[in-house]
Short mmCIF file of C-alpha atoms in Angstrom, two decimals:
data_model
loop_
_atom_site.label_atom_id
_atom_site.label_comp_id
_atom_site.label_asym_id
_atom_site.label_seq_id
_atom_site.Cartn_x
_atom_site.Cartn_y
_atom_site.Cartn_z
CA UNK A 560 98.88 96.09 96.66
CA UNK A 561 95.96 93.65 96.43
CA UNK A 562 92.90 95.16 94.76
CA UNK A 563 89.34 94.10 95.49
CA UNK A 564 86.21 95.51 93.86
CA UNK A 565 85.49 98.13 96.52
CA UNK A 566 88.79 98.52 98.38
CA UNK A 567 92.51 97.82 98.15
CA UNK A 568 94.93 96.21 100.59
CA UNK A 569 98.49 97.35 101.05
CA UNK A 570 100.52 94.80 103.00
CA UNK A 571 104.15 95.90 103.13
CA UNK A 572 104.02 96.62 106.90
CA UNK A 573 102.23 93.41 107.85
CA UNK A 574 103.74 89.97 108.47
CA UNK A 575 100.69 88.10 107.21
CA UNK A 576 99.65 88.86 103.66
CA UNK A 577 96.27 88.53 101.94
CA UNK A 578 95.41 84.85 101.63
CA UNK A 579 92.53 82.53 100.91
CA UNK A 580 91.81 81.93 104.62
CA UNK A 581 91.09 85.58 105.35
CA UNK A 582 89.03 86.09 102.22
CA UNK A 583 86.96 82.99 102.97
CA UNK A 584 86.31 84.16 106.53
CA UNK A 585 85.37 87.69 105.47
CA UNK A 586 82.91 86.37 102.89
CA UNK A 587 81.36 83.71 105.19
CA UNK A 588 81.19 85.13 108.71
CA UNK A 589 77.77 86.38 109.69
CA UNK A 590 76.00 88.73 112.03
CA UNK A 591 72.90 87.07 113.54
CA UNK A 592 69.81 88.61 111.87
CA UNK A 593 68.12 89.37 115.18
CA UNK A 594 70.76 91.93 116.13
CA UNK A 595 70.40 95.70 116.45
CA UNK A 596 69.93 98.01 113.42
CA UNK A 597 73.59 99.01 113.77
CA UNK A 598 75.37 95.80 114.80
CA UNK A 599 78.91 95.76 116.14
CA UNK A 600 81.68 93.45 114.91
CA UNK A 601 85.09 92.74 116.46
CA UNK A 602 87.87 91.45 114.18
CA UNK A 603 90.52 89.80 116.37
CA UNK A 604 94.03 89.91 114.90
CA UNK A 605 92.97 92.21 112.09
CA UNK A 606 96.35 92.23 110.31
CA UNK A 607 95.92 94.20 107.09
CA UNK A 608 92.28 94.92 107.98
CA UNK A 609 91.03 92.62 105.21
CA UNK A 610 88.30 90.82 107.17
CA UNK A 611 87.16 94.03 108.86
CA UNK A 612 86.78 95.68 105.44
CA UNK A 613 84.90 92.72 104.00
CA UNK A 614 82.47 92.68 106.93
CA UNK A 615 81.89 96.43 106.56
CA UNK A 616 81.20 95.98 102.84
CA UNK A 617 78.75 93.12 103.40
CA UNK A 618 76.92 94.68 106.36
CA UNK A 619 76.33 98.28 105.41
CA UNK A 620 74.95 99.33 108.83
CA UNK A 621 77.62 97.59 110.90
CA UNK A 622 80.31 99.28 112.97
CA UNK A 623 83.51 97.21 112.88
CA UNK A 624 86.49 97.30 115.23
CA UNK A 625 89.75 95.62 114.23
CA UNK A 626 92.30 94.91 116.96
CA UNK A 627 95.89 93.68 116.77
CA UNK A 628 98.93 93.69 119.04
CA UNK A 629 101.45 94.37 116.27
CA UNK A 630 102.13 98.05 115.63
CA UNK A 631 102.93 97.47 111.95
CA UNK A 632 99.65 95.65 111.42
CA UNK A 633 97.71 98.39 113.18
CA UNK A 634 99.33 101.07 111.00
CA UNK A 635 98.71 98.99 107.89
CA UNK A 636 95.08 98.30 108.71
CA UNK A 637 94.42 101.94 109.59
CA UNK A 638 95.91 103.03 106.27
CA UNK A 639 93.84 100.52 104.30
CA UNK A 640 90.67 101.51 106.14
CA UNK A 641 91.25 105.24 105.67
CA UNK A 642 91.43 104.83 101.90
CA UNK A 643 88.28 102.67 101.73
CA UNK A 644 84.62 103.71 101.35
CA UNK A 645 83.94 102.33 104.85
CA UNK A 646 86.36 104.47 106.87
CA UNK A 647 83.58 106.06 108.94
CA UNK A 648 82.40 102.66 110.21
CA UNK A 649 85.72 100.91 110.99
CA UNK A 650 88.03 101.57 113.94
CA UNK A 651 91.50 100.04 114.28
CA UNK A 652 92.94 99.65 117.79
CA UNK A 653 96.24 98.32 119.10
CA UNK A 654 95.10 96.03 121.89
CA UNK A 655 95.19 92.37 122.90
CA UNK A 656 91.79 90.71 122.90
CA UNK A 657 92.55 89.34 126.37
CA UNK A 658 92.49 92.95 127.63
CA UNK A 659 89.77 94.37 125.39
CA UNK A 660 86.43 95.56 126.74
CA UNK A 661 83.09 95.89 124.97
CA UNK A 662 80.01 94.03 123.80
CA UNK A 663 79.70 92.80 120.22
CA UNK A 664 77.06 91.20 118.04
CA UNK A 665 79.67 89.23 116.09
CA UNK A 666 83.35 88.35 116.40
CA UNK A 667 85.62 87.12 113.62
CA UNK A 668 89.16 85.81 113.78
CA UNK A 669 91.72 84.24 111.49
CA UNK A 670 93.69 83.16 114.55
CA UNK A 671 97.26 81.98 115.04
CA UNK A 672 97.14 78.19 114.88
CA UNK A 673 100.64 76.67 115.09
CA UNK A 674 101.24 75.25 118.57
CA UNK A 675 104.73 74.14 119.65
CA UNK A 676 105.78 74.04 115.99
CA UNK A 677 109.08 74.99 114.38
CA UNK A 678 109.37 78.75 114.02
CA UNK A 679 110.90 80.91 111.31
CA UNK A 680 113.54 83.62 111.85
CA UNK A 681 110.79 86.23 111.27
CA UNK A 682 109.51 87.22 114.73
CA UNK A 683 106.46 89.09 113.41
CA UNK A 684 105.41 86.18 111.22
CA UNK A 685 105.83 83.84 114.19
CA UNK A 686 103.58 86.08 116.29
CA UNK A 687 100.90 86.06 113.60
CA UNK A 688 100.99 82.30 113.02
CA UNK A 689 101.84 80.73 116.40
CA UNK A 690 99.64 80.54 119.48
CA UNK A 691 102.22 82.06 121.86
CA UNK A 692 100.27 85.35 122.08
CA UNK A 693 96.73 84.00 121.59
CA UNK A 694 95.84 80.41 122.38
CA UNK A 695 92.56 78.88 121.29
CA UNK A 696 91.50 78.80 124.95
CA UNK A 697 92.24 82.51 125.34
CA UNK A 698 90.31 83.32 122.15
CA UNK A 699 87.28 81.38 123.38
CA UNK A 700 87.44 82.94 126.83
CA UNK A 701 87.59 86.44 125.32
CA UNK A 702 84.78 85.66 122.88
CA UNK A 703 82.51 84.41 125.64
CA UNK A 704 83.19 87.60 127.60
CA UNK A 705 82.84 90.05 124.69
CA UNK A 706 79.97 88.56 122.68
CA UNK A 707 76.40 89.57 123.41
CA UNK A 708 74.06 86.80 124.48
CA UNK A 709 72.88 86.03 120.94
CA UNK A 710 76.18 86.87 119.20
CA UNK A 711 78.24 84.59 116.99
CA UNK A 712 81.98 83.88 116.75
CA UNK A 713 83.37 82.87 113.35
CA UNK A 714 86.88 81.48 112.77
CA UNK A 715 88.90 79.70 110.07
CA UNK A 716 91.31 76.86 110.91
CA UNK A 717 93.34 74.20 109.07
CA UNK A 718 91.69 70.78 108.97
CA UNK A 719 94.04 69.29 111.57
CA UNK A 720 93.25 72.03 114.10
CA UNK A 721 89.47 71.80 113.85
CA UNK A 722 88.99 69.41 116.77
CA UNK A 723 91.21 71.49 119.04
CA UNK A 724 89.22 74.63 118.30
CA UNK A 725 85.89 72.86 118.77
CA UNK A 726 87.08 71.29 122.04
CA UNK A 727 88.09 74.67 123.45
CA UNK A 728 84.76 76.15 122.35
CA UNK A 729 82.83 73.36 124.07
CA UNK A 730 84.90 73.71 127.23
CA UNK A 731 84.05 77.43 127.35
CA UNK A 732 80.33 76.73 126.89
CA UNK A 733 79.90 77.50 123.18
CA UNK A 734 77.78 75.47 120.78
CA UNK A 735 78.61 74.96 117.07
CA UNK A 736 76.14 76.79 114.82
CA UNK A 737 77.67 76.52 111.32
CA UNK A 738 80.49 74.58 109.64
CA UNK A 739 81.86 75.02 106.14
CA UNK A 740 84.42 72.48 104.94
CA UNK A 741 86.59 73.86 102.13
CA UNK A 742 88.34 71.56 99.65
CA UNK A 743 91.01 72.51 97.12
CA UNK A 744 89.70 70.00 94.58
CA UNK A 745 86.51 67.87 94.52
CA UNK A 746 88.44 64.65 95.16
CA UNK A 747 90.38 65.90 98.17
CA UNK A 748 89.44 66.03 101.80
CA UNK A 749 88.74 69.46 103.26
CA UNK A 750 91.89 71.50 103.96
CA UNK A 751 90.20 74.37 105.80
CA UNK A 752 87.21 74.62 108.10
CA UNK A 753 85.14 77.72 108.77
CA UNK A 754 83.50 77.34 112.18
CA UNK A 755 80.84 79.44 113.90
CA UNK A 756 79.82 79.23 117.56
CA UNK A 757 77.04 80.61 119.74
CA UNK A 758 76.39 80.67 123.48
CA UNK A 759 73.13 78.74 123.24
CA UNK A 760 72.36 75.32 121.81
CA UNK A 761 71.16 75.47 118.21
CA UNK A 762 70.85 73.31 115.12
CA UNK A 763 74.21 73.10 113.38
CA UNK A 764 74.46 73.49 109.60
CA UNK A 765 77.24 71.67 107.73
CA UNK A 766 78.26 72.49 104.16
CA UNK A 767 81.09 71.48 101.84
CA UNK A 768 82.57 73.78 99.21
CA UNK A 769 85.36 73.40 96.65
CA UNK A 770 87.57 76.35 95.72
CA UNK A 771 86.47 77.50 92.27
CA UNK A 772 83.06 75.81 92.26
CA UNK A 773 79.74 77.60 91.76
CA UNK A 774 79.20 78.29 95.46
CA UNK A 775 82.73 79.60 95.87
CA UNK A 776 82.40 81.92 92.89
CA UNK A 777 79.07 83.20 94.20
CA UNK A 778 80.62 83.88 97.61
CA UNK A 779 83.52 85.80 96.08
CA UNK A 780 81.59 87.66 93.40
CA UNK A 781 81.38 90.92 95.38
CA UNK A 782 85.11 90.96 96.12
CA UNK A 783 87.47 89.51 93.52
CA UNK A 784 87.97 91.66 90.39
CA UNK A 785 87.82 88.70 88.01
CA UNK A 786 84.57 87.22 89.40
#
């Protein structure tokens, strides 16, 4: 079990465990301030439910839906949500985003990113990490269909997949709104990128953060027990 300040994550039924990528996304993704008093959030590929829970903690009036195609992940997320203080505002659904219907103020996803890469013997881990079941193009197409006109999509990708994600977003008609480059140490290049997209042209913000620096600690202060 992984314990955060306001909730805990059990992960024995889920192929993908709690990791830095998910925590970064849950702490960084935003709901545009102009949205309704009770905004709606869709977490695509919810896994353990980590990002859905973090969004519900940060946005106390939001209603969050987490979707996943893996039955184990759905059971795991539902269990984690039911034992949290936010159970009345989070729904977990077994459904592919390509088939999902609705209208959301914000979408978040820690998507599969390996494409045509060597796979492991673990089929569930392959499904969670490889783009066989959700390509970047399919994610962008679904986001454009499901997001409200002023909504925002937030994702996290490895540094070498950033251009591919941005290209697919541009092809679908999205515009970059925010970028956060995350380094492991101050002297290294960024290893992860947090990217946000909107349907309308806007001024893009670009920030750089190092794991463990002041900005990182401030971002994680409401979640990690030792911060």
